[in-house]
Amino acid sequence: MRGENLARLKDCMRRAEAGEELTLGFFGGSITQDSLATRHEYCYAYRVFRWWETAFPKARFHYVNGGIGGTTSHYGVSRVVTDLLMYQPDFAVVDFSVNDEPDVFFQETYEGLIRRILSWPSKPAVLILNNVFYDTGKSAQTYHNQVGDWYRLPHVSMRDTLWQRMKAGEFSREELSPDGLHPNDKGHGLVAAEIVSYLEQVKCRMWEDETEEPLPSAMTDNAYEEALRLTIREICPKLDGFRADTREKNGHLDHFRNGWIGRREGDRILFEIEASCIAIQYRKTIRHPARRAEMILDGDENHPVLLDGNFDENWGDCLYLEPVLHHGKRGQHTVEIRILPDEYESAAPFYLMALIIA
């Protein structure tokens, strides 16, 4: 069991055995959302939820799925309150190992996310899920599991289990995943089976006493634990050509709402914020051509940042996140975004979703 502290997870199981009411949450990217499952009920998250219902028939369970395809823990830490924590989860699976890059930046955003969940008043039991690119074995799990080990959290790895079984010839990559990443129905079932196998081991020991430990100090610089996502609901920037999107947002998967739209060359928007970390979240679209913009931080015209609305992939529009200040000086900053010239008058508008600050 790698030295995990299982006090919270055992407590969840004991409460479930006693017939209490619990909320089970799943938070991550496209695999958690249910990508390539033919029905949502076949995705790993719902299958794990069904295990809890079957294993503890006297309990009443509620299911929360906060998966959003193509997103990282950087975005995750800024949205975890509204997409998971406000439902007061008792148990949460966290899955960002194939969306985060394996580096220290995402290790820090991931730690911020984990600390935010662990600190929530409902005291969720957290299980880290490490998915994998089946063609290459790539994953951020080494960086993520260093965080998990720091907090003595359990983690279940597809690189250490399914990928190894695939390489040994037990099944082909195509049997698991048509694209080498997102599981099909069989793949989702196998991912769920690995998680369930772990939960079954804990269930066998759930009556063994274990004391929950206090939250340790942070492992990284931990600048992102209190990250905020600023949309039209949270901030009122100065508009000069840009307009606020008046359409109502319908759930956490209705992505391109509550932002700002720039349609013409020279349209501008200006934010004044207090932060030490700033990122711009905007739409990259497959509808070419699309408008491009430049971002000017603190009036530094000599170092603009290009925000290109054109997306080179073909799987759909991307919720792109561009960090423009990381571990900067905490204080007042200005962020100005201007629409650049474009030879195509019919270019898709630039959609600014949010600023994420910490």
PDB file of N, CA and C in Angstrom, residues 92-155:
ATOM      1  N   ALA A  92     -13.062  11.534  -3.825  1.00  0.00           N
ATOM      2  CA  ALA A  92     -12.771  12.166  -5.106  1.00  0.00           C
ATOM      3  C   ALA A  92     -11.611  11.463  -5.792  1.00  0.00           C
ATOM      4  N   VAL A  93     -11.813  11.105  -7.056  1.00  0.00           N
ATOM      5  CA  VAL A  93     -10.745  10.624  -7.922  1.00  0.00           C
ATOM      6  C   VAL A  93     -10.249  11.804  -8.744  1.00  0.00           C
ATOM      7  N   VAL A  94      -8.929  12.004  -8.787  1.00  0.00           N
ATOM      8  CA  VAL A  94      -8.341  13.152  -9.502  1.00  0.00           C
ATOM      9  C   VAL A  94      -7.455  12.615 -10.626  1.00  0.00           C
ATOM     10  N   ASP A  95      -7.702  13.090 -11.854  1.00  0.00           N
ATOM     11  CA  ASP A  95      -7.085  12.517 -13.058  1.00  0.00           C
ATOM     12  C   ASP A  95      -6.608  13.622 -13.998  1.00  0.00           C
ATOM     13  N   PHE A  96      -5.296  13.948 -13.950  1.00  0.00           N
ATOM     14  CA  PHE A  96      -4.746  14.921 -14.898  1.00  0.00           C
ATOM     15  C   PHE A  96      -3.400  14.481 -15.478  1.00  0.00           C
ATOM     16  N   SER A  97      -3.040  13.226 -15.336  1.00  0.00           N
ATOM     17  CA  SER A  97      -1.681  12.797 -15.669  1.00  0.00           C
ATOM     18  C   SER A  97      -1.375  12.771 -17.161  1.00  0.00           C
ATOM     19  N   VAL A  98      -2.396  12.758 -18.022  1.00  0.00           N
ATOM     20  CA  VAL A  98      -2.123  12.812 -19.462  1.00  0.00           C
ATOM     21  C   VAL A  98      -2.374  14.197 -20.035  1.00  0.00           C
ATOM     22  N   ASN A  99      -2.889  15.113 -19.241  1.00  0.00           N
ATOM     23  CA  ASN A  99      -3.115  16.488 -19.704  1.00  0.00           C
ATOM     24  C   ASN A  99      -2.036  17.438 -19.216  1.00  0.00           C
ATOM     25  N   ASP A 100      -1.553  17.220 -18.005  1.00  0.00           N
ATOM     26  CA  ASP A 100      -0.415  18.006 -17.510  1.00  0.00           C
ATOM     27  C   ASP A 100       0.864  17.540 -18.193  1.00  0.00           C
ATOM     28  N   GLU A 101       1.748  18.481 -18.463  1.00  0.00           N
ATOM     29  CA  GLU A 101       3.084  18.106 -18.913  1.00  0.00           C
ATOM     30  C   GLU A 101       3.896  17.608 -17.712  1.00  0.00           C
ATOM     31  N   PRO A 102       4.821  16.682 -17.933  1.00  0.00           N
ATOM     32  CA  PRO A 102       5.650  16.206 -16.826  1.00  0.00           C
ATOM     33  C   PRO A 102       6.749  17.203 -16.491  1.00  0.00           C
ATOM     34  N   ASP A 103       6.412  18.245 -15.738  1.00  0.00           N
ATOM     35  CA  ASP A 103       7.395  19.258 -15.366  1.00  0.00           C
ATOM     36  C   ASP A 103       6.999  19.906 -14.040  1.00  0.00           C
ATOM     37  N   VAL A 104       7.875  20.770 -13.544  1.00  0.00           N
ATOM     38  CA  VAL A 104       7.678  21.339 -12.213  1.00  0.00           C
ATOM     39  C   VAL A 104       6.547  22.364 -12.188  1.00  0.00           C
ATOM     40  N   PHE A 105       6.258  23.014 -13.331  1.00  0.00           N
ATOM     41  CA  PHE A 105       5.137  23.968 -13.350  1.00  0.00           C
ATOM     42  C   PHE A 105       3.834  23.246 -13.036  1.00  0.00           C
ATOM     43  N   PHE A 106       3.580  22.161 -13.753  1.00  0.00           N
ATOM     44  CA  PHE A 106       2.324  21.451 -13.525  1.00  0.00           C
ATOM     45  C   PHE A 106       2.347  20.665 -12.218  1.00  0.00           C
ATOM     46  N   GLN A 107       3.505  20.324 -11.721  1.00  0.00           N
ATOM     47  CA  GLN A 107       3.550  19.725 -10.392  1.00  0.00           C
ATOM     48  C   GLN A 107       3.037  20.726  -9.357  1.00  0.00           C
ATOM     49  N   GLU A 108       3.388  21.994  -9.559  1.00  0.00           N
ATOM     50  CA  GLU A 108       2.941  23.015  -8.611  1.00  0.00           C
ATOM     51  C   GLU A 108       1.440  23.273  -8.728  1.00  0.00           C
ATOM     52  N   THR A 109       0.909  23.360  -9.960  1.00  0.00           N
ATOM     53  CA  THR A 109      -0.534  23.563 -10.099  1.00  0.00           C
ATOM     54  C   THR A 109      -1.297  22.354  -9.573  1.00  0.00           C
ATOM     55  N   TYR A 110      -0.723  21.158  -9.787  1.00  0.00           N
ATOM     56  CA  TYR A 110      -1.364  19.933  -9.308  1.00  0.00           C
ATOM     57  C   TYR A 110      -1.379  19.896  -7.776  1.00  0.00           C
ATOM     58  N   GLU A 111      -0.280  20.295  -7.159  1.00  0.00           N
ATOM     59  CA  GLU A 111      -0.285  20.329  -5.702  1.00  0.00           C
ATOM     60  C   GLU A 111      -1.322  21.316  -5.187  1.00  0.00           C
ATOM     61  N   GLY A 112      -1.445  22.462  -5.845  1.00  0.00           N
ATOM     62  CA  GLY A 112      -2.466  23.419  -5.430  1.00  0.00           C
ATOM     63  C   GLY A 112      -3.858  22.811  -5.478  1.00  0.00           C
ATOM     64  N   LEU A 113      -4.128  22.043  -6.539  1.00  0.00           N
ATOM     65  CA  LEU A 113      -5.418  21.372  -6.661  1.00  0.00           C
ATOM     66  C   LEU A 113      -5.620  20.353  -5.537  1.00  0.00           C
ATOM     67  N   ILE A 114      -4.621  19.525  -5.306  1.00  0.00           N
ATOM     68  CA  ILE A 114      -4.735  18.498  -4.258  1.00  0.00           C
ATOM     69  C   ILE A 114      -4.940  19.138  -2.888  1.00  0.00           C
ATOM     70  N   ARG A 115      -4.178  20.171  -2.586  1.00  0.00           N
ATOM     71  CA  ARG A 115      -4.324  20.831  -1.284  1.00  0.00           C
ATOM     72  C   ARG A 115      -5.713  21.457  -1.143  1.00  0.00           C
ATOM     73  N   ARG A 116      -6.220  22.014  -2.233  1.00  0.00           N
ATOM     74  CA  ARG A 116      -7.542  22.649  -2.164  1.00  0.00           C
ATOM     75  C   ARG A 116      -8.621  21.612  -1.850  1.00  0.00           C
ATOM     76  N   ILE A 117      -8.508  20.435  -2.468  1.00  0.00           N
ATOM     77  CA  ILE A 117      -9.488  19.376  -2.205  1.00  0.00           C
ATOM     78  C   ILE A 117      -9.346  18.866  -0.769  1.00  0.00           C
ATOM     79  N   LEU A 118      -8.102  18.578  -0.357  1.00  0.00           N
ATOM     80  CA  LEU A 118      -7.892  18.042   0.985  1.00  0.00           C
ATOM     81  C   LEU A 118      -8.328  19.015   2.075  1.00  0.00           C
ATOM     82  N   SER A 119      -8.254  20.315   1.803  1.00  0.00           N
ATOM     83  CA  SER A 119      -8.588  21.327   2.809  1.00  0.00           C
ATOM     84  C   SER A 119     -10.077  21.634   2.875  1.00  0.00           C
ATOM     85  N   TRP A 120     -10.854  21.095   1.942  1.00  0.00           N
ATOM     86  CA  TRP A 120     -12.276  21.419   1.887  1.00  0.00           C
ATOM     87  C   TRP A 120     -12.986  20.890   3.132  1.00  0.00           C
ATOM     88  N   PRO A 121     -13.985  21.616   3.642  1.00  0.00           N
ATOM     89  CA  PRO A 121     -14.630  21.216   4.903  1.00  0.00           C
ATOM     90  C   PRO A 121     -15.227  19.817   4.902  1.00  0.00           C
ATOM     91  N   SER A 122     -15.635  19.285   3.742  1.00  0.00           N
ATOM     92  CA  SER A 122     -16.205  17.937   3.737  1.00  0.00           C
ATOM     93  C   SER A 122     -15.142  16.850   3.866  1.00  0.00           C
ATOM     94  N   LYS A 123     -13.862  17.228   3.857  1.00  0.00           N
ATOM     95  CA  LYS A 123     -12.726  16.324   4.053  1.00  0.00           C
ATOM     96  C   LYS A 123     -12.787  15.100   3.129  1.00  0.00           C
ATOM     97  N   PRO A 124     -12.754  15.336   1.810  1.00  0.00           N
ATOM     98  CA  PRO A 124     -12.846  14.200   0.891  1.00  0.00           C
ATOM     99  C   PRO A 124     -11.644  13.268   1.010  1.00  0.00           C
ATOM    100  N   ALA A 125     -11.902  11.978   0.827  1.00  0.00           N
ATOM    101  CA  ALA A 125     -10.831  11.010   0.624  1.00  0.00           C
ATOM    102  C   ALA A 125     -10.418  11.108  -0.839  1.00  0.00           C
ATOM    103  N   VAL A 126      -9.132  11.304  -1.102  1.00  0.00           N
ATOM    104  CA  VAL A 126      -8.639  11.534  -2.466  1.00  0.00           C
ATOM    105  C   VAL A 126      -7.880  10.314  -2.959  1.00  0.00           C
ATOM    106  N   LEU A 127      -8.193   9.904  -4.177  1.00  0.00           N
ATOM    107  CA  LEU A 127      -7.453   8.847  -4.862  1.00  0.00           C
ATOM    108  C   LEU A 127      -6.918   9.420  -6.167  1.00  0.00           C
ATOM    109  N   ILE A 128      -5.618   9.340  -6.372  1.00  0.00           N
ATOM    110  CA  ILE A 128      -4.988   9.857  -7.590  1.00  0.00           C
ATOM    111  C   ILE A 128      -5.031   8.777  -8.672  1.00  0.00           C
ATOM    112  N   LEU A 129      -5.517   9.164  -9.860  1.00  0.00           N
ATOM    113  CA  LEU A 129      -5.530   8.272 -11.016  1.00  0.00           C
ATOM    114  C   LEU A 129      -4.491   8.749 -12.024  1.00  0.00           C
ATOM    115  N   ASN A 130      -3.622   7.843 -12.440  1.00  0.00           N
ATOM    116  CA  ASN A 130      -2.626   8.138 -13.477  1.00  0.00           C
ATOM    117  C   ASN A 130      -3.002   7.395 -14.749  1.00  0.00           C
ATOM    118  N   ASN A 131      -3.569   8.111 -15.716  1.00  0.00           N
ATOM    119  CA  ASN A 131      -3.766   7.531 -17.043  1.00  0.00           C
ATOM    120  C   ASN A 131      -2.469   7.647 -17.836  1.00  0.00           C
ATOM    121  N   VAL A 132      -2.458   7.154 -19.090  1.00  0.00           N
ATOM    122  CA  VAL A 132      -1.209   7.037 -19.833  1.00  0.00           C
ATOM    123  C   VAL A 132      -1.469   7.101 -21.327  1.00  0.00           C
ATOM    124  N   PHE A 133      -0.488   7.578 -22.098  1.00  0.00           N
ATOM    125  CA  PHE A 133      -0.502   7.446 -23.552  1.00  0.00           C
ATOM    126  C   PHE A 133      -0.026   6.031 -23.874  1.00  0.00           C
ATOM    127  N   TYR A 134      -0.912   5.215 -24.426  1.00  0.00           N
ATOM    128  CA  TYR A 134      -0.603   3.792 -24.581  1.00  0.00           C
ATOM    129  C   TYR A 134       0.459   3.522 -25.639  1.00  0.00           C
ATOM    130  N   ASP A 135       0.658   4.435 -26.589  1.00  0.00           N
ATOM    131  CA  ASP A 135       1.692   4.229 -27.598  1.00  0.00           C
ATOM    132  C   ASP A 135       3.091   4.504 -27.063  1.00  0.00           C
ATOM    133  N   THR A 136       3.210   5.415 -26.114  1.00  0.00           N
ATOM    134  CA  THR A 136       4.529   5.872 -25.667  1.00  0.00           C
ATOM    135  C   THR A 136       4.797   5.648 -24.184  1.00  0.00           C
ATOM    136  N   GLY A 137       3.758   5.472 -23.386  1.00  0.00           N
ATOM    137  CA  GLY A 137       3.934   5.388 -21.944  1.00  0.00           C
ATOM    138  C   GLY A 137       4.070   6.742 -21.273  1.00  0.00           C
ATOM    139  N   LYS A 138       3.882   7.831 -22.041  1.00  0.00           N
ATOM    140  CA  LYS A 138       4.035   9.175 -21.470  1.00  0.00           C
ATOM    141  C   LYS A 138       2.938   9.465 -20.464  1.00  0.00           C
ATOM    142  N   SER A 139       3.321  10.116 -19.383  1.00  0.00           N
ATOM    143  CA  SER A 139       2.391  10.497 -18.328  1.00  0.00           C
ATOM    144  C   SER A 139       3.123  11.426 -17.373  1.00  0.00           C
ATOM    145  N   ALA A 140       2.376  12.263 -16.693  1.00  0.00           N
ATOM    146  CA  ALA A 140       2.964  13.122 -15.653  1.00  0.00           C
ATOM    147  C   ALA A 140       2.952  12.437 -14.295  1.00  0.00           C
ATOM    148  N   GLN A 141       2.777  11.125 -14.260  1.00  0.00           N
ATOM    149  CA  GLN A 141       2.563  10.457 -12.981  1.00  0.00           C
ATOM    150  C   GLN A 141       3.755  10.586 -12.042  1.00  0.00           C
ATOM    151  N   THR A 142       4.980  10.631 -12.545  1.00  0.00           N
ATOM    152  CA  THR A 142       6.122  10.761 -11.639  1.00  0.00           C
ATOM    153  C   THR A 142       6.013  12.046 -10.828  1.00  0.00           C
ATOM    154  N   TYR A 143       5.673  13.150 -11.502  1.00  0.00           N
ATOM    155  CA  TYR A 143       5.532  14.436 -10.814  1.00  0.00           C
ATOM    156  C   TYR A 143       4.287  14.446  -9.924  1.00  0.00           C
ATOM    157  N   HIS A 144       3.192  13.881 -10.421  1.00  0.00           N
ATOM    158  CA  HIS A 144       1.958  13.858  -9.645  1.00  0.00           C
ATOM    159  C   HIS A 144       2.090  12.957  -8.423  1.00  0.00           C
ATOM    160  N   ASN A 145       2.717  11.805  -8.600  1.00  0.00           N
ATOM    161  CA  ASN A 145       2.808  10.880  -7.471  1.00  0.00           C
ATOM    162  C   ASN A 145       3.804  11.333  -6.405  1.00  0.00           C
ATOM    163  N   GLN A 146       4.758  12.196  -6.791  1.00  0.00           N
ATOM    164  CA  GLN A 146       5.589  12.819  -5.760  1.00  0.00           C
ATOM    165  C   GLN A 146       4.720  13.675  -4.846  1.00  0.00           C
ATOM    166  N   VAL A 147       3.756  14.374  -5.439  1.00  0.00           N
ATOM    167  CA  VAL A 147       2.794  15.131  -4.630  1.00  0.00           C
ATOM    168  C   VAL A 147       1.949  14.166  -3.798  1.00  0.00           C
ATOM    169  N   GLY A 148       1.449  13.102  -4.454  1.00  0.00           N
ATOM    170  CA  GLY A 148       0.641  12.130  -3.729  1.00  0.00           C
ATOM    171  C   GLY A 148       1.378  11.516  -2.559  1.00  0.00           C
ATOM    172  N   ASP A 149       2.646  11.169  -2.754  1.00  0.00           N
ATOM    173  CA  ASP A 149       3.422  10.581  -1.667  1.00  0.00           C
ATOM    174  C   ASP A 149       3.662  11.582  -0.536  1.00  0.00           C
ATOM    175  N   TRP A 150       3.816  12.862  -0.904  1.00  0.00           N
ATOM    176  CA  TRP A 150       4.017  13.905   0.120  1.00  0.00           C
ATOM    177  C   TRP A 150       2.825  13.960   1.072  1.00  0.00           C
ATOM    178  N   TYR A 151       1.609  13.761   0.503  1.00  0.00           N
ATOM    179  CA  TYR A 151       0.384  13.810   1.303  1.00  0.00           C
ATOM    180  C   TYR A 151      -0.110  12.415   1.682  1.00  0.00           C
ATOM    181  N   ARG A 152       0.688  11.391   1.339  1.00  0.00           N
ATOM    182  CA  ARG A 152       0.390   9.991   1.649  1.00  0.00           C
ATOM    183  C   ARG A 152      -0.975   9.584   1.099  1.00  0.00           C
ATOM    184  N   LEU A 153      -1.208   9.933  -0.179  1.00  0.00           N
ATOM    185  CA  LEU A 153      -2.459   9.607  -0.852  1.00  0.00           C
ATOM    186  C   LEU A 153      -2.295   8.353  -1.700  1.00  0.00           C
ATOM    187  N   PRO A 154      -3.332   7.554  -1.804  1.00  0.00           N
ATOM    188  CA  PRO A 154      -3.262   6.403  -2.706  1.00  0.00           C
ATOM    189  C   PRO A 154      -3.272   6.835  -4.165  1.00  0.00           C
ATOM    190  N   HIS A 155      -2.547   6.094  -5.008  1.00  0.00           N
ATOM    191  CA  HIS A 155      -2.611   6.359  -6.450  1.00  0.00           C
ATOM    192  C   HIS A 155      -2.655   5.057  -7.215  1.00  0.00           C
TER     193      HIS A 155
END
